[in-house]
Amino acid sequence: MWLARRCNMSQTKLSNIETGRITPGLVDVELIVRALDAPAEIVAEAAALARLAHTEWQGKRASWRRGLEKRQSELAGLETEAVTLRYFLPAMVTGLLATPEYIRASLSHSPGDISRTIAKKLERQAILYDSRKHFTFLLTEQAARWAVVPRAVMAVQIDHLASLSHLPNVHIGVLPLGNSIGRGPMNTFTIYDQRLTTVETFTGRIVFQDSRDIAEHLEIFGRYERHALFDEEATALFAEWAAAYRS
C-alpha cells in the first residue's frame, strides 16, 4: 500500500502491473522506480524498456503473408475508433485520398492478387464523409505531384485532392517547394487522436503508443501545419499542378 500511495496510484493498478495484467506506461514506470529510490542508471534503463514496450514493429513481409486486405481492415478499425486524425505525407498520396487508378499503381510491387486490397482501400474512403470525425492531411508538393500513374491520370488524382478539400471536416494542406522549413520531412506518419502514432518505412511500420512519442509527433505535425497552405491557396496550387500534367 505504501508504494501505491507514494506513486499516487491505485493499489489495483499497481497489482495489475506487478502481475503482468497490464503494461505500465512510461510515467507509471518512472513514478515506481523513483518511489523506490532506484539509482539514476536504473531509472533510465527502466524508462527505456517501458518505451520499447509501447513500441511495435510490423514488418511488410508479415503483412504480405497475412494478406494485405487484413491490414486494410486493421486501418479501418483505427479510423473508426478515432475522432481526430492527422496524416503527414511527404512522399505519396495516402489511400484515403487516392483514385482507384492511383491505388492500383501504388500496389504494383505487392505480391499476389491485389484486387481485394484495392476494394478495401476504396471502402475505407467512406470514413471521410463521417461529419463526426476531423481529418487533417499535410502533403508536400513532392507527395501531390509524384507521378505514380501516367500524366493524364495524375491530373485526375490532383483534381480529386482539390475536390476532397471542400468537405467540411477534411482539411488538406500543402507544403510547396521553396518555402523555408527547418526540419526535413523524414517519413510518413499518422496520429490517431492522442493515443497512437504509426510511422511508415519501406520495409514496414512502427506503432508508437507511448505518450512522449505521440506528443513529439504532434509537435512535429503542428510545426509543418503552420507552414502549410490550405483552402483557396491549396486549391490554386492543385489547379496549377493538374494543368501542368495535362499540358
mmCIF file of C-alpha atoms in Angstrom:
data_model
loop_
_atom_site.group_PDB
_atom_site.id
_atom_site.type_symbol
_atom_site.label_atom_id
_atom_site.label_comp_id
_atom_site.label_asym_id
_atom_site.label_seq_id
_atom_site.Cartn_x
_atom_site.Cartn_y
_atom_site.Cartn_z
ATOM 1 C CA MET A 1 0.000 0.000 0.000
ATOM 2 C CA TRP A 2 2.809 2.436 0.812
ATOM 3 C CA LEU A 3 4.208 2.185 -2.743
ATOM 4 C CA ALA A 4 0.804 2.853 -4.286
ATOM 5 C CA ARG A 5 0.416 5.915 -2.056
ATOM 6 C CA ARG A 6 3.894 7.229 -2.904
ATOM 7 C CA CYS A 7 3.124 6.828 -6.606
ATOM 8 C CA ASN A 8 -0.347 8.369 -6.258
ATOM 9 C CA MET A 9 -1.623 5.194 -7.916
ATOM 10 C CA SER A 10 -4.444 2.834 -7.010
ATOM 11 C CA GLN A 11 -3.454 -0.458 -5.381
ATOM 12 C CA THR A 12 -5.443 -2.297 -8.050
ATOM 13 C CA LYS A 13 -3.443 -0.714 -10.854
ATOM 14 C CA LEU A 14 -0.159 -1.393 -9.093
ATOM 15 C CA SER A 15 -1.123 -5.036 -8.513
ATOM 16 C CA ASN A 16 -2.069 -5.414 -12.187
ATOM 17 C CA ILE A 17 1.321 -4.038 -13.197
ATOM 18 C CA GLU A 18 3.122 -6.358 -10.756
ATOM 19 C CA THR A 19 1.265 -9.424 -12.047
ATOM 20 C CA GLY A 20 1.660 -8.503 -15.718
ATOM 21 C CA ARG A 21 -2.042 -7.983 -16.368
ATOM 22 C CA ILE A 22 -1.362 -4.514 -17.770
ATOM 23 C CA THR A 23 1.708 -2.901 -19.317
ATOM 24 C CA PRO A 24 2.776 0.205 -17.378
ATOM 25 C CA GLY A 25 3.169 3.481 -19.197
ATOM 26 C CA LEU A 26 6.412 5.397 -19.139
ATOM 27 C CA VAL A 27 5.088 7.753 -16.450
ATOM 28 C CA ASP A 28 3.995 4.775 -14.319
ATOM 29 C CA VAL A 29 7.458 3.231 -14.524
ATOM 30 C CA GLU A 30 9.200 6.474 -13.606
ATOM 31 C CA LEU A 31 6.901 7.008 -10.621
ATOM 32 C CA ILE A 32 7.529 3.481 -9.329
ATOM 33 C CA VAL A 33 11.324 3.435 -9.692
ATOM 34 C CA ARG A 34 11.698 6.912 -8.221
ATOM 35 C CA ALA A 35 9.420 5.985 -5.294
ATOM 36 C CA LEU A 36 11.761 3.060 -4.683
ATOM 37 C CA ASP A 37 14.756 5.450 -4.684
ATOM 38 C CA ALA A 38 16.365 3.499 -7.502
ATOM 39 C CA PRO A 39 19.753 4.715 -8.779
ATOM 40 C CA ALA A 40 19.689 7.060 -11.780
ATOM 41 C CA GLU A 41 21.004 4.397 -14.153
ATOM 42 C CA ILE A 42 18.194 2.020 -13.146
ATOM 43 C CA VAL A 43 15.622 4.775 -13.678
ATOM 44 C CA ALA A 44 16.996 5.421 -17.178
ATOM 45 C CA GLU A 45 17.090 1.725 -18.070
ATOM 46 C CA ALA A 46 13.538 1.092 -16.818
ATOM 47 C CA ALA A 47 12.234 4.118 -18.747
ATOM 48 C CA ALA A 48 13.891 2.896 -21.948
ATOM 49 C CA LEU A 49 12.363 -0.564 -21.528
ATOM 50 C CA ALA A 50 8.921 0.933 -20.889
ATOM 51 C CA ARG A 51 9.170 2.956 -24.061
ATOM 52 C CA LEU A 52 10.098 -0.157 -26.030
ATOM 53 C CA ALA A 53 7.129 -1.995 -24.534
ATOM 54 C CA HIS A 54 4.859 0.650 -26.065
ATOM 55 C CA THR A 55 6.502 0.438 -29.492
ATOM 56 C CA GLU A 56 5.619 -2.238 -32.041
ATOM 57 C CA TRP A 57 7.266 -3.173 -35.341
ATOM 58 C CA GLN A 58 5.006 -4.516 -38.094
ATOM 59 C CA GLY A 59 7.057 -5.886 -40.979
ATOM 60 C CA LYS A 60 5.777 -5.606 -44.542
ATOM 61 C CA ARG A 61 6.606 -9.231 -45.346
ATOM 62 C CA ALA A 62 4.444 -10.379 -42.441
ATOM 63 C CA SER A 63 1.604 -8.254 -43.831
ATOM 64 C CA TRP A 64 2.062 -9.872 -47.227
ATOM 65 C CA ARG A 65 1.874 -13.344 -45.680
ATOM 66 C CA ARG A 66 -1.326 -12.499 -43.776
ATOM 67 C CA GLY A 67 -2.848 -10.797 -46.784
ATOM 68 C CA LEU A 68 -2.782 -7.062 -47.415
ATOM 69 C CA GLU A 69 -6.559 -6.830 -47.149
ATOM 70 C CA LYS A 70 -6.264 -7.739 -43.440
ATOM 71 C CA ARG A 71 -4.075 -4.690 -42.929
ATOM 72 C CA GLN A 72 -6.814 -2.598 -44.522
ATOM 73 C CA SER A 73 -9.310 -3.984 -42.000
ATOM 74 C CA GLU A 74 -6.961 -3.018 -39.158
ATOM 75 C CA LEU A 75 -6.643 0.517 -40.520
ATOM 76 C CA ALA A 76 -10.410 0.761 -40.874
ATOM 77 C CA GLY A 77 -10.702 -0.189 -37.196
ATOM 78 C CA LEU A 78 -8.265 2.552 -36.144
ATOM 79 C CA GLU A 79 -10.105 5.100 -38.273
ATOM 80 C CA THR A 80 -13.463 4.067 -36.839
ATOM 81 C CA GLU A 81 -12.278 4.459 -33.231
ATOM 82 C CA ALA A 82 -10.521 7.812 -33.703
ATOM 83 C CA VAL A 83 -12.192 11.220 -33.863
ATOM 84 C CA THR A 84 -9.252 13.440 -34.839
ATOM 85 C CA LEU A 85 -6.898 12.015 -37.449
ATOM 86 C CA ARG A 86 -3.718 13.656 -38.727
ATOM 87 C CA TYR A 87 -1.710 12.433 -41.727
ATOM 88 C CA PHE A 88 1.729 13.695 -42.727
ATOM 89 C CA LEU A 89 2.515 12.684 -46.311
ATOM 90 C CA PRO A 90 5.982 13.669 -47.580
ATOM 91 C CA ALA A 91 6.250 11.205 -50.466
ATOM 92 C CA MET A 92 2.926 9.929 -51.842
ATOM 93 C CA VAL A 93 -0.831 10.353 -51.549
ATOM 94 C CA THR A 94 -2.445 8.098 -48.937
ATOM 95 C CA GLY A 95 -5.130 5.587 -49.889
ATOM 96 C CA LEU A 96 -7.917 7.649 -48.293
ATOM 97 C CA LEU A 97 -7.273 10.406 -50.847
ATOM 98 C CA ALA A 98 -6.399 8.240 -53.842
ATOM 99 C CA THR A 99 -8.285 7.393 -57.029
ATOM 100 C CA PRO A 100 -8.687 3.694 -57.953
ATOM 101 C CA GLU A 101 -6.017 4.016 -60.665
ATOM 102 C CA TYR A 102 -3.543 5.563 -58.228
ATOM 103 C CA ILE A 103 -4.212 2.863 -55.635
ATOM 104 C CA ARG A 104 -3.698 0.079 -58.177
ATOM 105 C CA ALA A 105 -0.409 1.574 -59.363
ATOM 106 C CA SER A 106 0.855 2.119 -55.806
ATOM 107 C CA LEU A 107 0.301 -1.590 -55.067
ATOM 108 C CA SER A 108 2.003 -2.843 -58.233
ATOM 109 C CA HIS A 109 5.053 -4.009 -56.254
ATOM 110 C CA SER A 110 2.932 -6.116 -53.885
ATOM 111 C CA PRO A 111 2.772 -9.886 -54.394
ATOM 112 C CA GLY A 112 -0.395 -11.851 -55.131
ATOM 113 C CA ASP A 113 -3.894 -10.740 -56.043
ATOM 114 C CA ILE A 114 -4.339 -7.104 -55.036
ATOM 115 C CA SER A 115 -7.967 -6.731 -56.140
ATOM 116 C CA ARG A 116 -9.379 -7.279 -52.630
ATOM 117 C CA THR A 117 -6.883 -4.827 -51.164
ATOM 118 C CA ILE A 118 -7.924 -2.184 -53.686
ATOM 119 C CA ALA A 119 -11.582 -2.794 -52.845
ATOM 120 C CA LYS A 120 -10.857 -2.462 -49.107
ATOM 121 C CA LYS A 121 -8.929 0.777 -49.645
ATOM 122 C CA LEU A 122 -11.798 2.262 -51.618
ATOM 123 C CA GLU A 123 -14.281 1.067 -48.991
ATOM 124 C CA ARG A 124 -12.283 2.846 -46.273
ATOM 125 C CA GLN A 125 -12.721 6.187 -48.060
ATOM 126 C CA ALA A 126 -16.338 6.378 -46.868
ATOM 127 C CA ILE A 127 -14.988 7.415 -43.448
ATOM 128 C CA LEU A 128 -14.144 10.839 -44.902
ATOM 129 C CA TYR A 129 -17.859 11.606 -45.118
ATOM 130 C CA ASP A 130 -18.463 10.966 -41.410
ATOM 131 C CA SER A 131 -19.017 14.502 -40.137
ATOM 132 C CA ARG A 132 -18.255 13.437 -36.551
ATOM 133 C CA LYS A 133 -14.600 12.991 -37.491
ATOM 134 C CA HIS A 134 -11.956 15.587 -38.282
ATOM 135 C CA PHE A 135 -9.182 14.877 -40.793
ATOM 136 C CA THR A 136 -6.073 16.940 -41.496
ATOM 137 C CA PHE A 137 -3.784 15.839 -44.319
ATOM 138 C CA LEU A 138 -0.451 17.592 -44.872
ATOM 139 C CA LEU A 139 1.134 16.864 -48.246
ATOM 140 C CA THR A 140 4.439 18.102 -49.553
ATOM 141 C CA GLU A 141 4.491 19.200 -53.181
ATOM 142 C CA GLN A 142 6.502 16.042 -53.807
ATOM 143 C CA ALA A 143 3.675 13.867 -52.467
ATOM 144 C CA ALA A 144 0.992 15.573 -54.527
ATOM 145 C CA ARG A 145 2.981 15.581 -57.789
ATOM 146 C CA TRP A 146 4.927 12.291 -57.644
ATOM 147 C CA ALA A 147 3.945 10.531 -60.884
ATOM 148 C CA VAL A 148 2.691 7.153 -59.685
ATOM 149 C CA VAL A 149 0.433 6.929 -62.779
ATOM 150 C CA PRO A 150 0.575 8.396 -66.332
ATOM 151 C CA ARG A 151 0.295 12.163 -66.724
ATOM 152 C CA ALA A 152 -3.404 12.341 -67.621
ATOM 153 C CA VAL A 153 -4.309 10.101 -64.679
ATOM 154 C CA MET A 154 -2.131 12.172 -62.347
ATOM 155 C CA ALA A 155 -4.117 15.246 -63.351
ATOM 156 C CA VAL A 156 -7.324 13.448 -62.305
ATOM 157 C CA GLN A 157 -5.692 12.434 -58.994
ATOM 158 C CA ILE A 158 -4.733 16.034 -58.231
ATOM 159 C CA ASP A 159 -8.247 17.183 -59.157
ATOM 160 C CA HIS A 160 -9.519 14.597 -56.681
ATOM 161 C CA LEU A 161 -7.431 16.168 -53.903
ATOM 162 C CA ALA A 162 -8.960 19.554 -54.660
ATOM 163 C CA SER A 163 -12.456 18.074 -54.614
ATOM 164 C CA LEU A 164 -11.994 16.339 -51.247
ATOM 165 C CA SER A 165 -10.606 19.527 -49.705
ATOM 166 C CA HIS A 166 -14.115 21.025 -49.938
ATOM 167 C CA LEU A 167 -15.515 18.509 -47.434
ATOM 168 C CA PRO A 168 -16.210 20.472 -44.227
ATOM 169 C CA ASN A 169 -14.408 18.000 -41.943
ATOM 170 C CA VAL A 170 -11.438 17.372 -44.260
ATOM 171 C CA HIS A 171 -8.531 19.831 -44.284
ATOM 172 C CA ILE A 172 -5.829 19.294 -46.889
ATOM 173 C CA GLY A 173 -2.717 21.400 -46.512
ATOM 174 C CA VAL A 174 0.134 21.690 -48.983
ATOM 175 C CA LEU A 175 3.819 22.371 -48.308
ATOM 176 C CA PRO A 176 5.151 23.748 -51.611
ATOM 177 C CA LEU A 177 8.799 23.539 -52.568
ATOM 178 C CA GLY A 178 10.826 26.650 -51.928
ATOM 179 C CA ASN A 179 9.382 27.516 -48.533
ATOM 180 C CA SER A 180 11.988 27.613 -45.778
ATOM 181 C CA ILE A 181 11.210 24.925 -43.206
ATOM 182 C CA GLY A 182 13.967 23.959 -40.807
ATOM 183 C CA ARG A 183 13.109 20.304 -40.259
ATOM 184 C CA GLY A 184 13.175 17.942 -43.231
ATOM 185 C CA PRO A 185 10.188 15.650 -43.974
ATOM 186 C CA MET A 186 11.679 12.391 -42.757
ATOM 187 C CA ASN A 187 8.806 9.934 -43.153
ATOM 188 C CA THR A 188 5.086 9.358 -43.449
ATOM 189 C CA PHE A 189 3.187 9.212 -40.167
ATOM 190 C CA THR A 190 -0.400 9.150 -38.908
ATOM 191 C CA ILE A 191 -1.679 10.274 -35.497
ATOM 192 C CA TYR A 192 -4.948 8.839 -34.186
ATOM 193 C CA ASP A 193 -6.328 11.251 -31.572
ATOM 194 C CA GLN A 194 -3.603 11.466 -28.916
ATOM 195 C CA ARG A 195 -3.284 7.744 -28.257
ATOM 196 C CA LEU A 196 -1.413 6.141 -31.151
ATOM 197 C CA THR A 197 1.015 7.048 -33.934
ATOM 198 C CA THR A 198 2.090 4.918 -36.888
ATOM 199 C CA VAL A 199 5.255 5.620 -38.886
ATOM 200 C CA GLU A 200 5.779 4.125 -42.354
ATOM 201 C CA THR A 201 9.087 2.851 -43.745
ATOM 202 C CA PHE A 202 9.983 0.900 -46.887
ATOM 203 C CA THR A 203 10.001 -2.396 -45.010
ATOM 204 C CA GLY A 204 7.118 -1.944 -42.584
ATOM 205 C CA ARG A 205 5.674 0.361 -39.957
ATOM 206 C CA ILE A 206 6.347 1.342 -36.358
ATOM 207 C CA VAL A 207 3.456 1.774 -33.934
ATOM 208 C CA PHE A 208 4.018 4.139 -31.014
ATOM 209 C CA GLN A 209 1.685 4.135 -28.012
ATOM 210 C CA ASP A 210 3.928 5.897 -25.524
ATOM 211 C CA SER A 211 2.607 9.366 -24.716
ATOM 212 C CA ARG A 212 6.010 11.010 -25.216
ATOM 213 C CA ASP A 213 6.408 9.627 -28.725
ATOM 214 C CA ILE A 214 2.866 10.711 -29.593
ATOM 215 C CA ALA A 215 3.461 14.184 -28.149
ATOM 216 C CA GLU A 216 6.625 14.583 -30.204
ATOM 217 C CA HIS A 217 4.838 13.636 -33.413
ATOM 218 C CA LEU A 218 2.032 16.071 -32.573
ATOM 219 C CA GLU A 219 4.637 18.815 -32.134
ATOM 220 C CA ILE A 220 6.267 17.963 -35.482
ATOM 221 C CA PHE A 221 2.868 17.866 -37.199
ATOM 222 C CA GLY A 222 1.954 21.247 -35.745
ATOM 223 C CA ARG A 223 5.225 22.741 -36.984
ATOM 224 C CA TYR A 224 4.536 21.611 -40.553
ATOM 225 C CA GLU A 225 0.877 22.621 -40.301
ATOM 226 C CA ARG A 226 1.894 26.213 -39.521
ATOM 227 C CA HIS A 227 3.794 26.339 -42.829
ATOM 228 C CA ALA A 228 1.094 24.668 -44.935
ATOM 229 C CA LEU A 229 -1.278 26.338 -47.395
ATOM 230 C CA PHE A 230 -4.971 25.482 -47.060
ATOM 231 C CA ASP A 231 -8.302 26.291 -48.699
ATOM 232 C CA GLU A 232 -8.113 28.629 -51.732
ATOM 233 C CA GLU A 233 -4.307 28.740 -51.722
ATOM 234 C CA ALA A 234 -4.108 24.936 -51.766
ATOM 235 C CA THR A 235 -6.774 24.511 -54.463
ATOM 236 C CA ALA A 236 -4.988 27.111 -56.625
ATOM 237 C CA LEU A 237 -1.825 25.014 -56.420
ATOM 238 C CA PHE A 238 -3.754 21.831 -57.214
ATOM 239 C CA ALA A 239 -5.244 23.510 -60.293
ATOM 240 C CA GLU A 240 -1.785 24.651 -61.416
ATOM 241 C CA TRP A 241 -0.238 21.205 -60.950
ATOM 242 C CA ALA A 242 -3.122 19.396 -62.683
ATOM 243 C CA ALA A 243 -2.876 21.795 -65.634
ATOM 244 C CA ALA A 244 0.860 21.122 -65.864
ATOM 245 C CA TYR A 245 0.185 17.383 -66.156
ATOM 246 C CA ARG A 246 -2.453 17.997 -68.837
ATOM 247 C CA SER A 247 -0.208 20.258 -70.920
#
